[in-house]
mmCIF file of C-alpha atoms in Angstrom:
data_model
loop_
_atom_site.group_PDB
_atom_site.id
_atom_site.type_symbol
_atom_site.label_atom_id
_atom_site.label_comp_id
_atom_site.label_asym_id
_atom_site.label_seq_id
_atom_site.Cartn_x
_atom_site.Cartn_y
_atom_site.Cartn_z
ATOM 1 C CA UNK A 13 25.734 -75.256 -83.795
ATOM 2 C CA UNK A 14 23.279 -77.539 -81.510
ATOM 3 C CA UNK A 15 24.702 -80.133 -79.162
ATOM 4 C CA UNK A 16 24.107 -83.901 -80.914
ATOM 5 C CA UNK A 17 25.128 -87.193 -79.709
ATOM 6 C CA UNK A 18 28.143 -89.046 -80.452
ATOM 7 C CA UNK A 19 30.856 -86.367 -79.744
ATOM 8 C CA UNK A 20 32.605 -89.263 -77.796
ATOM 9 C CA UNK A 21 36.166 -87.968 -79.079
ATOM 10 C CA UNK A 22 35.158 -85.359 -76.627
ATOM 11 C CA UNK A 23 33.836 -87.104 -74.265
ATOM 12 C CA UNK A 24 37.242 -88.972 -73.934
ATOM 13 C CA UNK A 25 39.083 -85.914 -73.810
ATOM 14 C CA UNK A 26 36.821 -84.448 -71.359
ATOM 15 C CA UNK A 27 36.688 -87.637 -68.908
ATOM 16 C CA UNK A 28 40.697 -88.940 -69.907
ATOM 17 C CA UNK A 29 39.302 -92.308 -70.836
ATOM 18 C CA UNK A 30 40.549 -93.711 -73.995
ATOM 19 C CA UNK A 31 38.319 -93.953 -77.095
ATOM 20 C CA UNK A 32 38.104 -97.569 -77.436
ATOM 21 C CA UNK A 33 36.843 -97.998 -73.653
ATOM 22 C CA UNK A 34 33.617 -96.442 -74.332
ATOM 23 C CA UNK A 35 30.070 -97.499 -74.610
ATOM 24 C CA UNK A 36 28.629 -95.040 -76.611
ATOM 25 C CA UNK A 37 25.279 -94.920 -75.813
ATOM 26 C CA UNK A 38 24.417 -91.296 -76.552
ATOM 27 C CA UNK A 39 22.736 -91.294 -80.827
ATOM 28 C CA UNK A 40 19.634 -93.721 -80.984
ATOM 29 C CA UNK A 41 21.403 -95.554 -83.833
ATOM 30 C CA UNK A 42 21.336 -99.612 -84.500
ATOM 31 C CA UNK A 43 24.360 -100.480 -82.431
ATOM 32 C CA UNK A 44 24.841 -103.197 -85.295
ATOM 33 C CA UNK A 45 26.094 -101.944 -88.408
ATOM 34 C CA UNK A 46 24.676 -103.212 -91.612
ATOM 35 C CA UNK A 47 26.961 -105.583 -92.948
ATOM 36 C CA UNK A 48 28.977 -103.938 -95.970
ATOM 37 C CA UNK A 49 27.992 -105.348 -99.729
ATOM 38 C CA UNK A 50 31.155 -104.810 -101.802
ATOM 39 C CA UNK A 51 31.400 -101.406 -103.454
ATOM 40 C CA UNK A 52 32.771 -101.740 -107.205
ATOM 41 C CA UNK A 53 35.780 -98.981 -108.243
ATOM 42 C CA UNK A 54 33.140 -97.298 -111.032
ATOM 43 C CA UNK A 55 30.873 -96.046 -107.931
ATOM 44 C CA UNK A 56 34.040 -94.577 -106.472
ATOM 45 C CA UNK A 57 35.219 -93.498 -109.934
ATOM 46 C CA UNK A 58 32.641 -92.011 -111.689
ATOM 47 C CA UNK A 59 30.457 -89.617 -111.277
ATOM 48 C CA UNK A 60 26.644 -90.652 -109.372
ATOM 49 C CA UNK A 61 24.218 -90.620 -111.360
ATOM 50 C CA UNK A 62 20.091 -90.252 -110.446
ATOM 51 C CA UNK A 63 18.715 -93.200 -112.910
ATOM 52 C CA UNK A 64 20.820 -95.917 -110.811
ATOM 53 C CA UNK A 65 18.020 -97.615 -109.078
ATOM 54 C CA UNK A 66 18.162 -95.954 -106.167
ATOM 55 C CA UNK A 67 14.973 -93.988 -105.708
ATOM 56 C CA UNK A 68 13.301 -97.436 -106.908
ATOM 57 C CA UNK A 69 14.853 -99.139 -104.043
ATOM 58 C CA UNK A 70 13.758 -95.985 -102.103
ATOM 59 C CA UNK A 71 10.073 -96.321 -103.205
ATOM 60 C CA UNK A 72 9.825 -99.488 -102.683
ATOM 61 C CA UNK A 73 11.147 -99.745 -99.366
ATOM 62 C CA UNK A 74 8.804 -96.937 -97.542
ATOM 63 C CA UNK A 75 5.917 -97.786 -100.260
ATOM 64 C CA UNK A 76 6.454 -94.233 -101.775
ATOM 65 C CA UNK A 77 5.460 -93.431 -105.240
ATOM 66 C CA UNK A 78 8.223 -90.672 -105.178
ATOM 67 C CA UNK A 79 12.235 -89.864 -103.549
ATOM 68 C CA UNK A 80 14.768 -87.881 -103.181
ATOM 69 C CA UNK A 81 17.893 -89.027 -101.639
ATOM 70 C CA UNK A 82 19.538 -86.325 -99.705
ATOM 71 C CA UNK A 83 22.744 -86.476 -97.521
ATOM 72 C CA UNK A 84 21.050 -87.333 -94.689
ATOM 73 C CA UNK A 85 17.955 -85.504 -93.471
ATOM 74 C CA UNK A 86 19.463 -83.333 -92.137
ATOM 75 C CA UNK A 87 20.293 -81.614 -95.289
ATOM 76 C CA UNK A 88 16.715 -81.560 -96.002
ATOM 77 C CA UNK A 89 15.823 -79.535 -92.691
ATOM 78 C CA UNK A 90 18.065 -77.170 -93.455
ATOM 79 C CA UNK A 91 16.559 -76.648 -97.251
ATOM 80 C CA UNK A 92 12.938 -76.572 -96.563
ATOM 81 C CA UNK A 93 12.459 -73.603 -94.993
ATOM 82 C CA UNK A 94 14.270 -71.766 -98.233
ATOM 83 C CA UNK A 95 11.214 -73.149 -100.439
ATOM 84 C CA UNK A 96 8.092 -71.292 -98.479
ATOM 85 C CA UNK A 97 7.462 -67.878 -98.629
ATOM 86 C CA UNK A 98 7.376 -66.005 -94.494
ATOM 87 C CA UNK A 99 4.855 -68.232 -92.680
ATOM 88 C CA UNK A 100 4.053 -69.346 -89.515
ATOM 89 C CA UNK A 101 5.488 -72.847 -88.262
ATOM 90 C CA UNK A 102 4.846 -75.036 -85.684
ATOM 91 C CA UNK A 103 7.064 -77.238 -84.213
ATOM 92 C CA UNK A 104 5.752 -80.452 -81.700
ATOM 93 C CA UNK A 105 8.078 -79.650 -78.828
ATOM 94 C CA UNK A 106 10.059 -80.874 -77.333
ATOM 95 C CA UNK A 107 11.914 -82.177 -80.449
ATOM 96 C CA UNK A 108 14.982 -82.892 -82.542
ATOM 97 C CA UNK A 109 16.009 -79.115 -82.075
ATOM 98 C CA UNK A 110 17.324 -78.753 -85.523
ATOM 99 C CA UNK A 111 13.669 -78.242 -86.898
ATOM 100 C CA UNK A 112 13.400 -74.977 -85.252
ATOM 101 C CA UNK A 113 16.728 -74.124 -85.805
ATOM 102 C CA UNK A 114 16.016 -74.254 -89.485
ATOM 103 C CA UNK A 115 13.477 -72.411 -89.739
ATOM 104 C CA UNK A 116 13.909 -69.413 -87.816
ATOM 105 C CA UNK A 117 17.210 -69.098 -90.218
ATOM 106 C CA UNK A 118 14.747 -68.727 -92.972
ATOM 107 C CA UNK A 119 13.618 -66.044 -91.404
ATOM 108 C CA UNK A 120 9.839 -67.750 -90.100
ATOM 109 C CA UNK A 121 7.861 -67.088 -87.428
ATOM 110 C CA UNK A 122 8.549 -70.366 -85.175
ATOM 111 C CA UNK A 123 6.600 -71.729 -82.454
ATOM 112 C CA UNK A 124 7.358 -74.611 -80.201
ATOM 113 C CA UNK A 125 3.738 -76.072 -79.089
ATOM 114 C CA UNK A 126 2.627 -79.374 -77.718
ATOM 115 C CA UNK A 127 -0.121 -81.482 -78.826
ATOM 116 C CA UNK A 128 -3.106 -79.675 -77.253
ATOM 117 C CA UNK A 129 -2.016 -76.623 -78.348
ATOM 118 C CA UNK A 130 -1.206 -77.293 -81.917
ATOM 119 C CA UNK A 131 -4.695 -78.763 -82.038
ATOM 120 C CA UNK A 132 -6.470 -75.819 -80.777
ATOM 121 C CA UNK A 133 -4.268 -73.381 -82.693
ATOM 122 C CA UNK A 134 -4.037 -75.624 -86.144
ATOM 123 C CA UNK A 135 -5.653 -72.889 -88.300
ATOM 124 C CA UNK A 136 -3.539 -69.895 -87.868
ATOM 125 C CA UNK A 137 -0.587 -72.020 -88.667
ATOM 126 C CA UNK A 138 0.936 -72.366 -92.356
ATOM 127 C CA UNK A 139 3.431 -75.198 -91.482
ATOM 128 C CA UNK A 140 3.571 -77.984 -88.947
ATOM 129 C CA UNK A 141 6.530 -79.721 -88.062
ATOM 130 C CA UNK A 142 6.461 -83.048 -86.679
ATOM 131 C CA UNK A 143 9.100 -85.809 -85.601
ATOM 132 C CA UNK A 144 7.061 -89.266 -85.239
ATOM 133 C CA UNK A 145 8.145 -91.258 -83.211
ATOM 134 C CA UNK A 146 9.492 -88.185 -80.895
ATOM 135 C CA UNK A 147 12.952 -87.593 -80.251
ATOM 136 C CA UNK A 148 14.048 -87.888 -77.674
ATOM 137 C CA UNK A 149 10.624 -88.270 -75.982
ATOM 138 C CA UNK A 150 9.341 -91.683 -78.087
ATOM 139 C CA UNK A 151 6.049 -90.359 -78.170
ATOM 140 C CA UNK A 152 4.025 -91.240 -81.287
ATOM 141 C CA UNK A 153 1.069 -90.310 -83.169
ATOM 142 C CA UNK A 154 -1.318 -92.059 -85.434
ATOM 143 C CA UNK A 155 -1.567 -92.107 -88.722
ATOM 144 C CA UNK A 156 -5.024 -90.823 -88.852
ATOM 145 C CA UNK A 157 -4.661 -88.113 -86.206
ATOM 146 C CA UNK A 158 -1.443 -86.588 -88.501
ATOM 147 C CA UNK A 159 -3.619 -86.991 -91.567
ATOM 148 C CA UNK A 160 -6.516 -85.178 -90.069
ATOM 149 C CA UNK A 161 -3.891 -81.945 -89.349
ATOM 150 C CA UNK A 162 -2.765 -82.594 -93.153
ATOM 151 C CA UNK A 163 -6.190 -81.873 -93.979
ATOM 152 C CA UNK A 164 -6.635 -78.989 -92.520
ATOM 153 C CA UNK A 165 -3.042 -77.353 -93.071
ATOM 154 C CA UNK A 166 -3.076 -78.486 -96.934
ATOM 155 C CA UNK A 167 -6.768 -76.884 -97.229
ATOM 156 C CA UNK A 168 -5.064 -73.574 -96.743
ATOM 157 C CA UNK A 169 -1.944 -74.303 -98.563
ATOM 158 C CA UNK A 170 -0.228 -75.503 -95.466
ATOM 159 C CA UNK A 171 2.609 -78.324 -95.315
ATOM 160 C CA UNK A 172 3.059 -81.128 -92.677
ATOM 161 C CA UNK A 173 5.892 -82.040 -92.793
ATOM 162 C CA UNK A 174 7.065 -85.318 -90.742
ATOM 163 C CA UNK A 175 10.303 -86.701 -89.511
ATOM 164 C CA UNK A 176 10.105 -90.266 -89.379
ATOM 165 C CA UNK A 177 13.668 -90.780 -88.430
ATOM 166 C CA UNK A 178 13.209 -93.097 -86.015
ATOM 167 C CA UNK A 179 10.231 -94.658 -88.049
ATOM 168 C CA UNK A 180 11.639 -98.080 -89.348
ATOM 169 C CA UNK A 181 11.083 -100.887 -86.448
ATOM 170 C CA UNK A 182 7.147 -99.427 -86.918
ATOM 171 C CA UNK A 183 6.273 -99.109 -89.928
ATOM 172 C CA UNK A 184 3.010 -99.257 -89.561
ATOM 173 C CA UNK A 185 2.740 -95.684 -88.308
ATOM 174 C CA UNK A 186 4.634 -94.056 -91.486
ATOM 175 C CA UNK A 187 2.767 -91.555 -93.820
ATOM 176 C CA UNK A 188 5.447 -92.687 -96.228
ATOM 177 C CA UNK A 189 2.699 -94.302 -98.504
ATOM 178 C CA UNK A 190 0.151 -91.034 -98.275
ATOM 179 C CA UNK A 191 3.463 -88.901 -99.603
ATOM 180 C CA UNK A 192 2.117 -88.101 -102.439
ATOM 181 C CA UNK A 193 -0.954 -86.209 -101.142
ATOM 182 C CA UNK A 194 -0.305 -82.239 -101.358
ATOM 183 C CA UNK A 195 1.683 -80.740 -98.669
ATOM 184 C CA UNK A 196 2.976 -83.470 -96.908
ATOM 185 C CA UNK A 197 6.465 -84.246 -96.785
ATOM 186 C CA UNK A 198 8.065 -87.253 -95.087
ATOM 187 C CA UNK A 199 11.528 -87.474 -93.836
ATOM 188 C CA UNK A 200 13.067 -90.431 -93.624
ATOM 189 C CA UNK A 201 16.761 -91.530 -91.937
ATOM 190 C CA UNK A 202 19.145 -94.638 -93.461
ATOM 191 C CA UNK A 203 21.822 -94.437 -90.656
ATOM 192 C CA UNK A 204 19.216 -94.880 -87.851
ATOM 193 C CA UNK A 205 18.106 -98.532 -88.416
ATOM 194 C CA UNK A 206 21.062 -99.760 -90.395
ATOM 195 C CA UNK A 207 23.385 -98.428 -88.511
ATOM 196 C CA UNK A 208 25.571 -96.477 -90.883
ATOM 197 C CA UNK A 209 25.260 -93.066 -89.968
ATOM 198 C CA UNK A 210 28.381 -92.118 -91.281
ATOM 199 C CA UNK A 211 27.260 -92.555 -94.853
ATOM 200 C CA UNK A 212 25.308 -89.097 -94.387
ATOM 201 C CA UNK A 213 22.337 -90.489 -96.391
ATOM 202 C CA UNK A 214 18.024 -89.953 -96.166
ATOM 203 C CA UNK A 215 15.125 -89.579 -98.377
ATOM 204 C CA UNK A 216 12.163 -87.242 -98.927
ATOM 205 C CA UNK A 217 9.116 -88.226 -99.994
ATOM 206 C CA UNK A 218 6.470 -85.841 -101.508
ATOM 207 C CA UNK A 219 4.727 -84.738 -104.197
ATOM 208 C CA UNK A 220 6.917 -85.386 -107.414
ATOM 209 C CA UNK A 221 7.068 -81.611 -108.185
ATOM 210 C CA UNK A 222 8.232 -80.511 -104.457
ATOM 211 C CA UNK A 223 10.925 -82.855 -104.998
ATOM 212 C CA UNK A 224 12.049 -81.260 -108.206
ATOM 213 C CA UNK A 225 12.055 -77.551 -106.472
ATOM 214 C CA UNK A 226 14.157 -78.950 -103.547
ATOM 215 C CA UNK A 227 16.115 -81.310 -105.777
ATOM 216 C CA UNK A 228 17.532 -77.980 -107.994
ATOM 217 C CA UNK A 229 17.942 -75.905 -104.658
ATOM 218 C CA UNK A 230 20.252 -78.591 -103.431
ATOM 219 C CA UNK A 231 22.209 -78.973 -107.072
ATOM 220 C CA UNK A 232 23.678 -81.711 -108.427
ATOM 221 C CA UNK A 233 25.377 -85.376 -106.931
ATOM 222 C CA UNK A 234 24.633 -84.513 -103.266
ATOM 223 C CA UNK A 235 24.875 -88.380 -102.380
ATOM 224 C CA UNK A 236 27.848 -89.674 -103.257
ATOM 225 C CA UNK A 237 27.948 -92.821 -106.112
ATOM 226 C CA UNK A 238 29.046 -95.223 -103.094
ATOM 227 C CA UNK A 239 26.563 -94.582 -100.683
ATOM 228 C CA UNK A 240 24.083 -94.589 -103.327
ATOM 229 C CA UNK A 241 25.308 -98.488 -104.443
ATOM 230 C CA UNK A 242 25.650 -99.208 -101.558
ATOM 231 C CA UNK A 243 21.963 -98.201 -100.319
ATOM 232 C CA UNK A 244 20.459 -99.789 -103.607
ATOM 233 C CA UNK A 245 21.851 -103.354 -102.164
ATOM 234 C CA UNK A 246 20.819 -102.473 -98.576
ATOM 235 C CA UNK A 247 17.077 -101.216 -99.388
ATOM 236 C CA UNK A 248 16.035 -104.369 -101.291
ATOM 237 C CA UNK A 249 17.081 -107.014 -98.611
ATOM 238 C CA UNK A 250 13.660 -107.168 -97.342
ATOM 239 C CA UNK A 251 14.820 -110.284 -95.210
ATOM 240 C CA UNK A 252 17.373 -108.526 -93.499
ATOM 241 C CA UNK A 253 14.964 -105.853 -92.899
ATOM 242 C CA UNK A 254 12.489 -107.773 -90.790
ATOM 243 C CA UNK A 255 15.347 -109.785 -88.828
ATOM 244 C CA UNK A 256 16.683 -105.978 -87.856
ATOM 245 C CA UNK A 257 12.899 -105.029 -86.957
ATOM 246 C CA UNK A 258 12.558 -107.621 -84.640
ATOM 247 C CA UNK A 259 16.172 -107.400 -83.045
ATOM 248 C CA UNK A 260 15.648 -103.752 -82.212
ATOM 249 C CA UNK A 261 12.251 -104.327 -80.810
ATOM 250 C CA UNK A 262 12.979 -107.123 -78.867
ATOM 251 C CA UNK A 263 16.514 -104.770 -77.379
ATOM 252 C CA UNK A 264 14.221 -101.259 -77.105
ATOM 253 C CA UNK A 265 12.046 -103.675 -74.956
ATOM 254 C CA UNK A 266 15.393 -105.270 -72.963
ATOM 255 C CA UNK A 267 16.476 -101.836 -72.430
ATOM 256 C CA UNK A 268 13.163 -100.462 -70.651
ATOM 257 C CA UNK A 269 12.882 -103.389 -68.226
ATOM 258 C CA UNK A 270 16.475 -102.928 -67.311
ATOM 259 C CA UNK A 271 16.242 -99.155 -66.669
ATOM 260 C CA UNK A 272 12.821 -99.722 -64.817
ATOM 261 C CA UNK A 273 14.579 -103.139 -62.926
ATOM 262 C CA UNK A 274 17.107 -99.810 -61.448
ATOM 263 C CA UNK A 275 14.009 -98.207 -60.019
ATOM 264 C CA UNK A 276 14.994 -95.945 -63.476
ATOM 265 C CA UNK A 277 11.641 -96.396 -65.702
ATOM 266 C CA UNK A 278 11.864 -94.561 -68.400
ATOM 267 C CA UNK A 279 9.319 -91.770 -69.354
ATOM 268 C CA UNK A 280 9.199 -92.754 -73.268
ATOM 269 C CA UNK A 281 10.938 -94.349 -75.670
ATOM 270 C CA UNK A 282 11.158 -96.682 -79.048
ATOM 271 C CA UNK A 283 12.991 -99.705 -80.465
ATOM 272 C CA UNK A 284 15.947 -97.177 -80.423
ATOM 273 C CA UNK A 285 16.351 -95.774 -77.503
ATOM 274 C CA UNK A 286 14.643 -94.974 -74.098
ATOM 275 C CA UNK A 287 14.211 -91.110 -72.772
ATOM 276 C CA UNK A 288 14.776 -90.896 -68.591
ATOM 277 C CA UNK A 289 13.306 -87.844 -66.692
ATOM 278 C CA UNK A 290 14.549 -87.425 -63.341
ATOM 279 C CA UNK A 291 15.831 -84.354 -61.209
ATOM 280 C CA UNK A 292 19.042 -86.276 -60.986
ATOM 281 C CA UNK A 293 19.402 -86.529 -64.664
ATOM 282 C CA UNK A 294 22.551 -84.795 -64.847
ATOM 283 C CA UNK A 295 24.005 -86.867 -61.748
ATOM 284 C CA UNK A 296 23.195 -90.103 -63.439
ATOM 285 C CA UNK A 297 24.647 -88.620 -66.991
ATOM 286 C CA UNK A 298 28.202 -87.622 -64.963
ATOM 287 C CA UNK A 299 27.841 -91.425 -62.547
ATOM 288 C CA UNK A 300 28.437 -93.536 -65.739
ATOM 289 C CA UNK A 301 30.047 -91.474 -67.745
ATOM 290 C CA UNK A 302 33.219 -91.854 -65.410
ATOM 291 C CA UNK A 303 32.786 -95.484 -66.009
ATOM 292 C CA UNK A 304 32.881 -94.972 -69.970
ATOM 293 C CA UNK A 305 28.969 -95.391 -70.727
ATOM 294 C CA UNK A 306 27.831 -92.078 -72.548
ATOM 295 C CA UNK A 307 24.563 -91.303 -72.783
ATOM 296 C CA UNK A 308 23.003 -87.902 -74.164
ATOM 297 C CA UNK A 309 22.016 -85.281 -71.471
ATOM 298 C CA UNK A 310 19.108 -83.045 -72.447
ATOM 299 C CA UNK A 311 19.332 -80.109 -69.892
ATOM 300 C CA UNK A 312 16.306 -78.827 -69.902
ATOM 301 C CA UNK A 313 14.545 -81.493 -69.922
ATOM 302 C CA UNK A 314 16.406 -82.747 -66.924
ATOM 303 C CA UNK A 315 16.642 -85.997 -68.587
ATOM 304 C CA UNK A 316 18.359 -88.796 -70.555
ATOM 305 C CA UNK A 317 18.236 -90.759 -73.690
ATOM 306 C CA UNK A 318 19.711 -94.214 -74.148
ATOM 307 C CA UNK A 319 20.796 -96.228 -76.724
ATOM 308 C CA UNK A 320 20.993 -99.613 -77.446
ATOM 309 C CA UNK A 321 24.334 -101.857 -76.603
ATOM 310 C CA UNK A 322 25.619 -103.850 -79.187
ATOM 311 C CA UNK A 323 26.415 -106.844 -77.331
ATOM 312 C CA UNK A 324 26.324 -108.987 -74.208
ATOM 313 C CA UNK A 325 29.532 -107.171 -72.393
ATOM 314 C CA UNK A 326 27.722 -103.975 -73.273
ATOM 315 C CA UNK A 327 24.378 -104.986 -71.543
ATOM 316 C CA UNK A 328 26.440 -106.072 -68.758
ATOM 317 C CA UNK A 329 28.262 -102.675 -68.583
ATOM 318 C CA UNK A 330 25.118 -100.341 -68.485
ATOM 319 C CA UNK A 331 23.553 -103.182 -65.889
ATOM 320 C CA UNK A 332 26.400 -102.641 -63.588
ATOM 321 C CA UNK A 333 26.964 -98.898 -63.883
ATOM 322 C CA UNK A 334 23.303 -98.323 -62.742
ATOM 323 C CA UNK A 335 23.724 -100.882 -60.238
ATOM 324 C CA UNK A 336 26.499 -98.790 -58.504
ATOM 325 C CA UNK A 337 24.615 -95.463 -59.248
ATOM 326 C CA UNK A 338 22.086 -96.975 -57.148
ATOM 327 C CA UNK A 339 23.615 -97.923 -54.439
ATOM 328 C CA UNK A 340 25.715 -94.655 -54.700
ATOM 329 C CA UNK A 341 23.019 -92.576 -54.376
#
């Protein structure tokens, strides 16, 4: 299995630092967790069931005429590749490595381009895989630029398909409302921007009848009834939604100035997170570690990604640890 952040139980172990003394910086998630509607005993006692509002909620939220709610998207990277005959896949590299993982289990032909090459290459491909915005590198791409390589790919029978995990502070970039166009598929994350990853739930959007073939591969109930009730309430608070927007937005943009007030500026980033590349990378990663801030190495890029604190003490934490790397160093 790939490395992924937020293995802090290990990183405790590994650094003998209890659990509750760290600042887990290392996932990209909302460091505020959504708070909790109740959950009534029926959701936890009966069985879930797919006319419950949910995909409603779903469609309305990402301005989708058609979901699926998966457990997490994760389970819908892994299934994807099991619905295409052998083809020839793409992958915008560097990326959540899971994508090309996935694939190549299926049994495709996988390559990992970047941008100029994908371009230049587009027509010998049969699948393109894209995460928008980038992780871990925050880059992002326009709507109209990923529409343009839709064209092309679905002209031949080709899918894009998008990850738009980290899509939610920006919505404004999502081909969430083209989903219904022909070979695209859209991948969308709940845990990111609510902050409750641990309720293992995301959506697809495409074409109704894609969503039916995946839907039967995956079988029956594969989001549990509590999750589902309690993603019904969460989707339709459309105040909440924009208070969360700007509160990530306004700490992705707290979090760049700090790193680049450290002589630290990052390479990339989003409301989530910011991406570091520096020959010290690992140096930095092992500096505040020791001090109980975890961030998430990525070896070979020689960099790292950081998250969001969730409060004041937190800022103060990361502030200070890169003050004394600094100085260290």
């Amino acid at each position: 299995m790939l490395e992924h952040g937020g293995r802090l139980r290990r990183a405790a172990h590994t650094y003998d630092i209890p659990l509750g003394d760290w600042l887990d910086l290392s996932t990209g998630l909302a460091p505020w967790p959504w708070p909790l509607p109740e959950i009534p005993v029926s959701a936890w006692a009966r069985l879930p069931e797919p006319d419950d509002g949910l995909v409603d909620a779903a469609c309305a939220y990402y301005r989708a005429r058609a979901a699926l709610p998966v457990a997490g998207s994760q389970a819908a990277i892994q299934a994807l590749p099991t619905l295409r005959a052998h083809a020839r896949v793409a992958v915008l590299a560097p990326c959540y490595a899971e994508h090309a993982l996935a694939w190549r289990h299926a049994g495709h032909e996988v390559l990992e381009l970047d941008e100029e090459q994908i371009a230049a290459g587009l027509d010998s491909l049969d699948v393109l895989v894209v995460v928008n915005p980038n992780n871990p590198t925050g880059q992002r791409l326009t709507p109209a630029r990923l529409l343009d390589w839709h064209g092309r790919l679905e002209r031949r029978g080709g899918w894009l398909v998008v990850d738009e995990a980290f899509m939610d502070p920006t919505p404004g970039l999502s081909l969430a409302p083209y989903s219904d166009l022909p070979g695209l598929v859209v991948l969308r994350s709940f845990g990111k921007f609510f902050g409750l990853a641990g309720l293992r739930l995301g959506f697809v959007l495409a074409t109704s009848d894609l969503l039916a073939r995946l839907d039967e591969h995956l079988g029956p109930w594969t989001v549990n009834g509590p999750s589902r009730h309690l993603a019904r309430q969460v989707l339709a608070d459309i105040a909440a939604h924009e208070r969360q927007r700007a509160a990530l937005l306004q700490a992705g943009e707290r979090l760049a100035t700090l790193l680049a007030a450290h002589h630290l500026p990052p390479s990339g980033g989003c409301a989530l997170f910011q991406l570091l590349r520096r020959p010290d990378a690992a140096a930095l990663h092992e500096h505040l570690a020791r001090r109980a801030i975890f961030t998430r190495l990525f070896p070979d890029l020689s960099a790292l990604r950081f998250g969001l604190p969730a409060d004041e003490c937190g800022w103060q934490r990361l502030d200070q640890g890169l003050a004394r790397y600094r100085s260290s160093s």
